Short mmCIF file of C-alpha atoms and ligand atoms in Angstrom, two decimals:
data_model
loop_
_atom_site.label_atom_id
_atom_site.label_comp_id
_atom_site.label_asym_id
_atom_site.label_seq_id
_atom_site.Cartn_x
_atom_site.Cartn_y
_atom_site.Cartn_z
CA MET A 40 10.47 7.93 26.03
CA MET A 41 6.74 8.02 25.85
CA GLU A 42 5.05 8.59 29.15
CA PRO A 43 2.46 6.07 30.19
CA GLN A 44 -0.81 7.63 29.22
CA ALA A 45 -4.46 6.91 28.94
CA SER A 46 -5.44 5.04 25.82
CA LEU A 47 -6.11 7.35 22.87
CA ARG A 48 -9.58 7.12 21.37
CA VAL A 49 -9.34 6.64 17.63
CA LEU A 50 -11.97 7.17 14.92
CA GLU A 51 -11.27 5.13 11.78
CA LEU A 52 -13.08 6.65 8.79
CA TYR A 53 -13.40 4.80 5.45
CA SER A 54 -12.22 1.76 7.36
CA GLY A 55 -12.38 -0.80 4.51
CA ILE A 56 -10.72 -4.00 5.71
CA GLY A 57 -9.03 -2.23 8.60
CA GLY A 58 -5.59 -1.36 7.30
CA MET A 59 -5.48 1.67 9.59
CA HIS A 60 -6.54 -0.43 12.56
CA TYR A 61 -3.69 -2.87 11.96
CA ALA A 62 -1.26 0.02 11.56
CA LEU A 63 -2.42 1.46 14.87
CA LYS A 64 -1.81 -1.92 16.55
CA GLU A 65 1.60 -2.19 14.96
CA SER A 66 2.53 1.30 16.12
CA CYS A 67 2.31 0.08 19.75
CA ILE A 68 0.72 3.37 20.76
CA ALA A 69 -1.72 3.00 23.64
CA ALA A 70 -4.92 3.42 21.67
CA GLU A 71 -8.23 1.85 20.81
CA VAL A 72 -10.51 2.24 17.81
CA VAL A 73 -13.76 3.57 19.26
CA ALA A 74 -15.58 3.44 15.92
CA ALA A 75 -14.91 2.41 12.34
CA VAL A 76 -17.11 3.76 9.55
CA ASP A 77 -17.62 2.35 6.05
CA ILE A 78 -20.54 1.74 3.72
CA ASN A 79 -19.13 -1.18 1.78
CA THR A 80 -20.85 -4.34 2.99
CA VAL A 81 -18.17 -6.71 1.72
CA ALA A 82 -15.40 -4.71 3.34
CA ASN A 83 -17.43 -4.49 6.53
CA GLU A 84 -17.78 -8.28 6.69
CA VAL A 85 -14.02 -8.62 6.49
CA TYR A 86 -13.55 -5.92 9.11
CA LYS A 87 -15.98 -7.60 11.54
CA HIS A 88 -14.37 -10.97 10.91
CA ASN A 89 -11.01 -9.62 12.07
CA PHE A 90 -12.14 -7.06 14.64
CA PRO A 91 -15.30 -8.55 16.13
CA ASN A 92 -15.06 -6.31 19.19
CA THR A 93 -14.75 -2.98 17.41
CA TYR A 94 -17.84 -0.85 16.96
CA LEU A 95 -18.40 -0.77 13.21
CA CYS A 96 -20.77 1.84 11.90
CA ALA A 97 -22.13 0.66 8.55
CA LYS A 98 -23.37 3.92 7.17
CA THR A 99 -22.20 6.88 5.16
CA ILE A 100 -20.01 9.40 6.89
CA GLU A 101 -22.17 12.28 5.71
CA GLY A 102 -25.09 10.41 7.29
CA MET A 103 -23.55 10.91 10.74
CA ALA A 104 -24.68 13.94 12.71
CA LEU A 105 -22.33 16.25 14.58
CA ASP A 106 -23.71 14.78 17.76
CA ASP A 107 -22.80 11.23 16.68
CA PHE A 108 -19.23 12.42 16.28
CA ASN A 109 -19.20 14.29 19.58
CA LYS A 110 -20.40 11.25 21.49
CA LEU A 111 -17.36 9.28 20.36
CA GLU A 112 -14.96 11.73 22.07
CA PHE A 113 -12.09 10.75 19.85
CA ASP A 114 -8.51 12.02 20.07
CA MET A 115 -7.38 10.83 16.66
CA ILE A 116 -8.81 10.44 13.16
CA LEU A 117 -7.30 7.88 10.78
CA MET A 118 -8.78 8.10 7.30
CA SER A 119 -8.33 7.07 3.68
CA PRO A 120 -11.01 8.84 1.65
CA PRO A 121 -11.90 7.45 -1.80
CA CYS A 122 -9.06 8.23 -4.18
CA GLN A 123 -10.79 7.94 -7.56
CA PRO A 124 -11.52 11.71 -7.74
CA PHE A 125 -7.78 12.39 -7.55
CA THR A 126 -6.02 9.63 -9.49
CA ARG A 127 -3.87 10.82 -12.31
CA ILE A 128 -5.54 8.49 -14.80
CA GLY A 129 -9.03 9.04 -13.37
CA SER A 130 -11.53 11.74 -14.18
CA GLN A 131 -9.93 14.19 -11.71
CA LYS A 132 -13.28 15.67 -10.88
CA ASP A 133 -11.87 16.46 -7.47
CA VAL A 134 -14.42 18.24 -5.26
CA LEU A 135 -17.08 17.95 -7.98
CA ASP A 136 -16.95 14.16 -7.78
CA PRO A 137 -19.79 12.90 -5.56
CA ARG A 138 -17.28 10.59 -3.88
CA THR A 139 -15.57 13.64 -2.35
CA LYS A 140 -18.75 14.77 -0.61
CA SER A 141 -18.16 12.85 2.59
CA PHE A 142 -14.64 14.25 2.88
CA LEU A 143 -15.90 17.82 2.52
CA TYR A 144 -18.44 16.98 5.20
CA ILE A 145 -15.65 15.92 7.56
CA LEU A 146 -13.92 19.26 6.94
CA GLU A 147 -17.15 21.01 7.84
CA ILE A 148 -17.60 18.98 11.01
CA LEU A 149 -14.04 19.35 12.28
CA PRO A 150 -14.21 22.98 13.49
CA ARG A 151 -17.58 22.32 15.11
CA LEU A 152 -16.62 19.37 17.29
CA SER A 153 -16.92 19.92 21.00
CA LYS A 154 -13.41 18.51 21.39
CA THR A 155 -11.00 18.97 18.48
CA PRO A 156 -9.01 15.76 17.98
CA LYS A 157 -5.33 16.01 18.76
CA TYR A 158 -4.16 13.92 15.81
CA ILE A 159 -5.23 13.40 12.20
CA LEU A 160 -3.68 11.04 9.67
CA LEU A 161 -4.89 11.01 6.09
CA GLU A 162 -3.86 8.65 3.29
CA ASN A 163 -4.58 9.16 -0.40
CA VAL A 164 -3.11 8.72 -3.86
CA LYS A 165 -0.38 10.78 -5.41
CA GLY A 166 -2.32 13.54 -7.10
CA PHE A 167 -4.33 14.48 -4.02
CA GLU A 168 -1.75 17.08 -3.08
CA THR A 169 -2.61 19.25 -6.09
CA SER A 170 -6.40 19.01 -5.62
CA VAL A 171 -8.89 21.58 -4.42
CA ALA A 172 -9.88 19.07 -1.75
CA SER A 173 -6.33 19.20 -0.44
CA ASP A 174 -6.39 23.01 -0.39
CA LYS A 175 -9.58 22.89 1.63
CA LEU A 176 -8.06 20.38 4.02
CA ILE A 177 -5.03 22.61 4.60
CA GLN A 178 -7.24 25.67 5.12
CA THR A 179 -9.34 23.80 7.64
CA LEU A 180 -6.27 22.54 9.50
CA GLU A 181 -4.79 26.01 9.67
CA SER A 182 -7.98 27.59 10.92
CA CYS A 183 -8.31 24.86 13.56
CA ARG A 184 -4.69 25.47 14.59
CA TYR A 185 -2.98 22.28 13.55
CA THR A 186 0.67 21.78 12.74
CA TYR A 187 0.94 19.46 9.76
CA GLN A 188 3.32 17.71 7.41
CA ALA A 189 2.66 16.11 4.00
CA PHE A 190 4.52 13.09 2.61
CA LEU A 191 4.79 11.01 -0.54
CA LEU A 192 6.04 7.60 0.55
CA SER A 193 6.37 4.08 -0.78
CA PRO A 194 6.90 0.81 1.17
CA THR A 195 10.21 0.35 -0.67
CA LEU A 196 11.61 2.92 1.76
CA LEU A 197 11.12 0.30 4.48
CA GLY A 198 12.72 -2.50 2.48
CA VAL A 199 9.46 -3.94 1.18
CA PRO A 200 9.67 -5.12 -2.44
CA ASN A 201 6.49 -3.34 -3.49
CA SER A 202 5.95 0.12 -4.91
CA ARG A 203 2.92 1.91 -3.62
CA LEU A 204 3.58 5.62 -3.70
CA ARG A 205 0.95 7.34 -1.58
CA TYR A 206 0.22 10.77 -0.19
CA PHE A 207 0.05 11.07 3.60
CA LEU A 208 -0.73 13.96 5.84
CA LEU A 209 -0.05 14.12 9.56
CA ALA A 210 -1.66 16.84 11.64
CA LYS A 211 -1.18 17.60 15.30
CA LEU A 212 -3.13 20.12 17.32
CA GLN A 213 -1.09 23.09 18.55
CA PRO A 214 0.61 23.89 20.87
CA ASP A 215 2.00 20.33 20.49
CA THR A 216 4.71 19.93 17.90
CA PHE A 217 6.18 17.03 15.95
CA CYS A 218 9.37 15.26 16.98
CA PHE A 219 10.84 16.25 13.59
CA GLN A 220 11.31 19.53 11.76
CA THR A 221 8.22 20.29 9.67
CA SER A 222 8.37 21.88 6.25
CA HIS A 223 5.95 23.12 3.64
CA GLN A 224 7.62 20.81 1.14
CA ILE A 225 6.14 17.37 0.68
CA LEU A 226 8.64 14.99 2.26
CA LYS A 227 9.70 12.03 0.12
CA HIS A 228 11.39 10.21 2.99
CA PHE A 229 10.69 9.49 6.61
CA PRO A 230 12.14 12.38 8.57
CA ASP A 231 15.13 12.05 10.87
CA HIS A 232 14.30 12.73 14.43
CA ASP A 233 15.57 12.29 17.94
CA ASP A 234 13.74 9.26 19.12
CA ALA A 235 16.38 6.69 19.97
CA ASP A 236 13.85 3.93 20.28
CA LEU A 237 12.57 4.36 16.77
CA ARG A 238 15.97 4.76 15.30
CA SER A 239 17.45 1.66 16.81
CA ARG A 240 14.40 -0.30 15.80
CA ASP A 241 14.59 0.64 12.15
CA GLY A 242 18.33 0.68 12.03
CA SER A 243 18.72 -2.77 13.45
CA SER A 244 16.20 -4.36 11.14
CA PHE A 245 17.95 -2.85 8.15
CA ASN A 246 21.36 -3.94 9.35
CA GLN A 247 20.09 -7.39 10.06
CA MET A 248 18.71 -7.62 6.61
CA LEU A 249 21.94 -6.50 5.10
CA SER A 250 24.12 -8.90 7.00
CA THR A 251 22.22 -12.17 6.78
CA ASP A 252 23.99 -15.00 5.03
CA SER A 253 21.02 -15.78 2.91
CA ASN A 254 21.10 -12.26 1.63
CA LYS A 255 24.74 -12.53 0.67
CA LYS A 256 24.07 -15.72 -1.23
CA GLU A 257 21.18 -14.08 -2.97
CA GLN A 258 23.45 -11.47 -4.35
CA ASN A 259 24.35 -13.65 -7.32
CA LYS A 260 20.85 -14.94 -7.73
CA SER A 261 19.46 -11.47 -7.96
CA GLU A 262 21.57 -10.86 -11.00
CA TYR A 263 19.71 -13.71 -12.57
CA CYS A 264 16.41 -12.31 -11.43
CA ALA A 265 15.88 -9.35 -13.62
CA GLU A 266 18.00 -10.94 -16.29
CA ASN A 267 20.38 -8.19 -15.55
CA GLY A 268 24.03 -8.58 -16.14
CA LYS A 269 24.56 -11.30 -18.65
CA SER A 270 21.34 -11.13 -20.63
CA GLN A 271 21.23 -7.39 -20.68
CA VAL A 272 22.42 -7.48 -24.25
CA ASN A 273 19.05 -8.90 -25.26
CA LEU A 274 17.27 -5.95 -23.81
CA LEU A 275 13.96 -4.53 -24.81
CA TYR A 276 12.43 -7.76 -25.97
CA LYS A 277 9.39 -6.56 -24.11
CA LEU A 278 7.58 -3.28 -24.50
CA GLU A 279 9.55 -1.23 -22.06
CA THR A 280 12.05 1.57 -22.24
CA SER A 281 15.68 1.05 -21.37
CA GLU A 282 15.24 3.62 -18.62
CA HIS A 283 12.48 1.55 -17.09
CA GLN A 284 14.57 -1.58 -17.36
CA LYS A 285 17.53 0.08 -15.71
CA GLN A 286 15.29 1.15 -12.86
CA LYS A 287 14.14 -2.42 -12.35
CA GLN A 288 17.74 -3.63 -12.24
CA ILE A 289 18.68 -1.07 -9.65
CA GLN A 290 15.80 -2.21 -7.44
CA ASP A 291 16.59 -5.89 -7.90
CA ASN A 292 20.18 -5.31 -6.87
CA ASN A 293 19.33 -3.20 -3.83
CA LEU A 294 20.12 -5.45 -0.89
CA SER A 295 18.31 -3.25 1.58
CA ILE A 296 15.09 -4.47 -0.03
CA GLN A 297 13.76 -7.91 0.85
CA LEU A 298 13.25 -10.72 -1.65
CA ILE A 299 9.85 -11.39 -3.14
CA GLN A 300 10.16 -14.99 -1.99
CA ASP A 301 9.94 -13.89 1.64
CA PHE A 302 6.34 -12.87 0.99
CA LEU A 303 5.12 -15.94 -0.90
CA GLU A 304 2.79 -18.62 0.38
CA GLU A 305 4.44 -21.97 0.86
CA GLY A 306 2.68 -25.07 -0.37
CA LEU A 307 -0.04 -23.16 -2.17
CA GLN A 308 -3.33 -25.07 -1.81
CA ASN A 309 -4.72 -24.67 -5.28
CA PRO A 310 -2.17 -23.04 -7.56
CA SER A 311 -4.22 -23.51 -10.71
CA LEU A 312 -6.61 -20.92 -9.31
CA TYR A 313 -3.94 -18.30 -9.89
CA PHE A 314 -2.40 -19.23 -13.22
CA ILE A 315 -2.94 -16.63 -15.88
CA PRO A 316 -5.39 -17.85 -18.49
CA PRO A 317 -3.87 -18.46 -21.97
CA LYS A 318 -6.03 -15.79 -23.58
CA SER A 319 -4.73 -13.09 -21.24
CA LEU A 320 -1.20 -14.40 -21.58
CA LEU A 321 -1.27 -14.03 -25.33
CA ARG A 322 -2.92 -10.70 -25.29
CA TYR A 323 -0.84 -9.04 -22.59
CA ALA A 324 2.47 -10.93 -22.72
CA LEU A 325 4.46 -7.88 -23.69
CA ILE A 326 3.10 -5.56 -21.07
CA LEU A 327 2.91 -7.87 -18.05
CA ASP A 328 5.20 -6.83 -15.24
CA ILE A 329 6.90 -10.14 -14.48
CA VAL A 330 8.90 -10.73 -11.31
CA GLY A 331 10.72 -13.81 -10.05
CA GLN A 332 11.09 -15.07 -6.51
CA THR A 333 14.58 -13.61 -6.27
CA CYS A 334 13.52 -10.16 -7.39
CA ARG A 335 13.27 -7.27 -4.97
CA ARG A 336 10.44 -5.34 -6.54
CA SER A 337 6.83 -5.47 -7.66
CA VAL A 338 4.49 -2.80 -8.95
CA CYS A 339 1.51 -1.42 -7.08
CA PHE A 340 -1.43 -3.83 -6.75
CA THR A 341 -4.71 -2.11 -7.53
CA LYS A 342 -8.30 -3.20 -7.15
CA GLY A 343 -8.65 -4.75 -10.61
CA TYR A 344 -5.84 -7.23 -9.98
CA GLY A 345 -6.52 -10.83 -10.99
CA HIS A 346 -9.23 -9.64 -13.33
CA TYR A 347 -7.86 -6.84 -15.46
CA VAL A 348 -4.29 -7.48 -16.48
CA GLU A 349 -3.01 -4.15 -17.67
CA GLY A 350 -1.31 -2.01 -15.06
CA THR A 351 -2.92 -3.64 -12.03
CA GLY A 352 0.12 -5.29 -10.46
CA SER A 353 3.03 -7.65 -11.07
CA VAL A 354 2.71 -11.33 -11.89
CA LEU A 355 4.98 -14.06 -10.56
CA LYS A 356 7.24 -16.27 -12.66
CA THR A 357 7.20 -19.55 -10.77
CA ALA A 358 9.56 -21.41 -13.12
CA SER A 359 12.83 -20.32 -11.57
CA ASP A 360 14.97 -22.10 -14.15
CA VAL A 361 13.53 -20.32 -17.17
CA GLU A 362 14.70 -16.86 -18.12
CA LEU A 363 12.51 -14.20 -19.62
CA SER A 364 14.96 -13.60 -22.42
CA GLU A 365 14.70 -17.25 -23.52
CA VAL A 366 10.98 -16.88 -23.89
CA PHE A 367 10.75 -13.46 -25.41
CA GLN A 368 13.60 -13.77 -27.87
CA SER A 369 12.19 -13.38 -31.41
CA PHE A 370 8.81 -13.67 -29.80
CA GLN A 371 7.03 -11.50 -32.34
CA ALA A 372 7.89 -13.83 -35.19
CA LEU A 373 6.20 -16.83 -33.57
CA SER A 374 2.76 -18.21 -34.33
CA GLU A 375 0.13 -17.95 -31.61
CA ASP A 376 0.56 -21.58 -30.63
CA GLU A 377 4.30 -21.20 -30.41
CA LYS A 378 3.95 -18.03 -28.38
CA LEU A 379 1.67 -19.74 -25.94
CA ASN A 380 4.01 -22.67 -25.75
CA GLN A 381 6.90 -20.37 -24.95
CA LEU A 382 4.95 -18.35 -22.40
CA SER A 383 3.72 -21.42 -20.59
CA LYS A 384 7.32 -22.29 -19.74
CA LEU A 385 7.42 -19.34 -17.35
CA LYS A 386 4.52 -20.74 -15.30
CA LEU A 387 3.20 -17.28 -14.63
CA ARG A 388 0.63 -16.79 -11.92
CA TYR A 389 -1.03 -13.99 -10.05
CA PHE A 390 0.11 -13.25 -6.53
CA THR A 391 -2.48 -14.67 -4.15
CA PRO A 392 -4.51 -12.34 -1.91
CA ARG A 393 -2.51 -13.61 1.08
CA GLU A 394 0.74 -12.72 -0.68
CA ILE A 395 -0.50 -9.22 -1.44
CA ALA A 396 -1.60 -8.93 2.19
CA ASN A 397 1.94 -9.96 3.19
CA LEU A 398 3.46 -7.30 0.96
CA HIS A 399 1.06 -4.77 2.48
CA GLY A 400 2.24 -5.76 5.94
CA PHE A 401 -0.96 -7.40 7.17
CA PRO A 402 -0.21 -9.67 10.13
CA SER A 403 -0.64 -13.43 9.78
CA GLU A 404 -3.79 -13.38 11.91
CA PHE A 405 -5.58 -11.31 9.28
CA SER A 406 -7.96 -13.40 7.19
CA PHE A 407 -10.98 -13.18 4.94
CA PRO A 408 -14.31 -14.78 5.74
CA GLU A 409 -14.60 -17.90 3.59
CA LYS A 410 -17.44 -16.48 1.53
CA THR A 411 -15.42 -13.50 0.27
CA SER A 412 -14.74 -14.28 -3.40
CA LEU A 413 -11.29 -14.13 -4.94
CA ARG A 414 -12.21 -11.08 -6.94
CA GLN A 415 -13.55 -9.30 -3.87
CA ARG A 416 -10.35 -10.08 -1.96
CA TYR A 417 -8.19 -8.55 -4.69
CA ARG A 418 -10.44 -5.54 -4.87
CA LEU A 419 -10.37 -4.91 -1.12
CA LEU A 420 -6.61 -5.35 -0.86
CA GLY A 421 -6.08 -3.08 -3.86
CA ASN A 422 -7.99 -0.36 -2.01
CA SER A 423 -6.06 -0.86 1.20
CA LEU A 424 -2.67 0.38 2.30
CA ASN A 425 0.79 -0.58 3.51
CA ILE A 426 0.55 -1.12 7.23
CA HIS A 427 4.24 -0.68 8.05
CA VAL A 428 4.31 2.74 6.38
CA VAL A 429 1.25 3.93 8.29
CA ALA A 430 2.42 2.41 11.59
CA LYS A 431 5.64 4.34 11.32
CA LEU A 432 3.75 7.54 10.53
CA ILE A 433 1.48 7.07 13.53
CA ARG A 434 4.49 6.73 15.80
CA LEU A 435 6.05 9.83 14.25
CA MET A 436 2.84 11.74 14.79
CA VAL A 437 2.38 10.83 18.43
CA GLU A 438 5.93 10.84 19.77
C1 LIG B 536 -9.52 3.74 -0.14
S1 LIG B 536 -10.71 2.74 0.65
C2 LIG B 536 -10.08 2.65 2.30
C3 LIG B 536 -9.45 1.35 2.60
C4 LIG B 536 -9.01 1.14 4.03
N1 LIG B 536 -8.04 2.10 4.50
C5 LIG B 536 -8.46 -0.25 4.14
O1 LIG B 536 -7.40 -0.47 4.72
O2 LIG B 536 -9.09 -1.17 3.63
C6 LIG B 536 -12.08 3.82 0.80
C7 LIG B 536 -13.27 3.24 1.58
O3 LIG B 536 -14.20 4.28 1.81
C8 LIG B 536 -15.51 3.75 1.79
N2 LIG B 536 -16.40 4.89 1.54
C9 LIG B 536 -16.46 5.63 0.43
N3 LIG B 536 -17.35 6.63 0.57
C10 LIG B 536 -17.85 6.52 1.82
C11 LIG B 536 -18.81 7.27 2.54
N4 LIG B 536 -19.42 8.33 2.00
N5 LIG B 536 -19.11 6.89 3.80
C12 LIG B 536 -18.49 5.82 4.36
N6 LIG B 536 -17.58 5.07 3.69
C13 LIG B 536 -17.27 5.41 2.44
C14 LIG B 536 -15.45 2.72 0.70
O4 LIG B 536 -16.45 1.75 0.90
C15 LIG B 536 -14.04 2.16 0.86
O5 LIG B 536 -14.04 1.00 1.67
C1 LIG B 537 17.96 1.00 -1.83
O1 LIG B 537 16.74 1.06 -1.13
C2 LIG B 537 16.77 1.93 -0.01
C3 LIG B 537 15.44 1.76 0.69
O2 LIG B 537 14.38 2.08 -0.18
C4 LIG B 537 17.02 3.35 -0.48
O3 LIG B 537 17.08 4.21 0.63
C5 LIG B 537 18.31 3.40 -1.26
O4 LIG B 537 18.47 4.68 -1.80
C6 LIG B 537 18.29 2.37 -2.37
N1 LIG B 537 19.59 2.35 -3.00
C7 LIG B 537 19.75 2.49 -4.31
C8 LIG B 537 21.13 2.38 -4.82
O5 LIG B 537 18.82 2.72 -5.05
C1 LIG B 538 28.88 -15.14 -6.68
O1 LIG B 538 29.35 -15.90 -7.77
C2 LIG B 538 30.75 -15.89 -7.91
C3 LIG B 538 31.13 -16.61 -9.20
O2 LIG B 538 30.14 -17.49 -9.60
C4 LIG B 538 31.38 -16.52 -6.66
O3 LIG B 538 32.80 -16.55 -6.77
C5 LIG B 538 30.99 -15.72 -5.46
O4 LIG B 538 31.46 -16.30 -4.29
C6 LIG B 538 29.46 -15.60 -5.38
N1 LIG B 538 29.11 -14.63 -4.34
C7 LIG B 538 28.32 -14.93 -3.32
C8 LIG B 538 28.11 -13.82 -2.34
O5 LIG B 538 27.76 -16.01 -3.18
#
């Protein structure tokens, strides 16, 4: 059991819309965010809207002096530095990218703080682990005497039907140790450990999920979902490999993952706002990642979602009685008008920002200020993180 202790003082760097802050709340650790730092004005408006009582520092991190940091007397740093310098499809300029400057500054500051924080959690994209920036981080942690553990984790591990593989690093100041065995390997799963409280909590939610009646009934439906089973003979009507398709089927049939429908908004106010425009439909029909309400998967939502179509996230088939295979059969031979006619049967729409927030684990009290545009909402959510994954990591780090 955790001993009752004084509230930990947490510094939230690159705070965005406060994903880390929500994760900290969800972790149930006695803690408070003593300062959040971000330069993005739109993100900051959303942060203030949801956390009006948190001190939000709207300036660059490298603009903060050592003394500013010292005054905050924090015990924990939660941070998600910009990931563009490390993305596999990006420029991979790594430490030469100006967007890495603030992170290198943090590494410089860390050994000079009057009180070294006891805990550090970092989130970034897959690809960070092979960067020079990561090497520098590890060097700094070792010289400051931290124990640490790296992870590559996706929310699917917690039964969430959304892939979002991210790099995480937990660091704890020695002589304290983690409640699990650390390793120099990057862990691809949450570690086993001794905490009975945590185990029963996760175990029971999984078992509950597995044993609900609705889930049993869905078993047949989910065969329909990915057009697995019966229509498998029609395969590869879309531009995807059979390997890819098999992977989708496995996910859709995995009953330890929740249904997409559990994350959807009921009675959507203005659905036409989200329907995919005909032009995009025609142009991208064969590469859209389409999921139905009874699927158990979706691909990672990125900041261009709702605007750029290619590779930015799944779209939702709202016509539950129409199968993909019906629409895509001999699709190539059709005229444009016929194609559009066929595609419109699927009633495809984008997931709404609220639905993406649900998949990311944002609590229902999270909201956007009214003036935040749709495009800004998608962009901010695409930059954010899965709260359940981080909450679990925070608990692992502190216990
Ligand atoms: C990957 S996002 C973090 C998102 C955040 N974890 C969330 O839940 O929304 C990176 C954030 O870092 C901010 N940022 C980038 N460079 C910065 C700098 N030099 N100083 C302060 N903030 C910066 C960006 O504005 C952006 O909001
Ligand atoms: C089903 O999902 C769970 C949680 O992500 C995972 O641990 C398990 O390996 C998956 N099962 C299959 C058959 O893929
Ligand atoms: C699935 O469908 C089959 C045949 O249609 C039916 O016999 C079976 O009871 C269904 N299973 C569930 C769990 O609903």
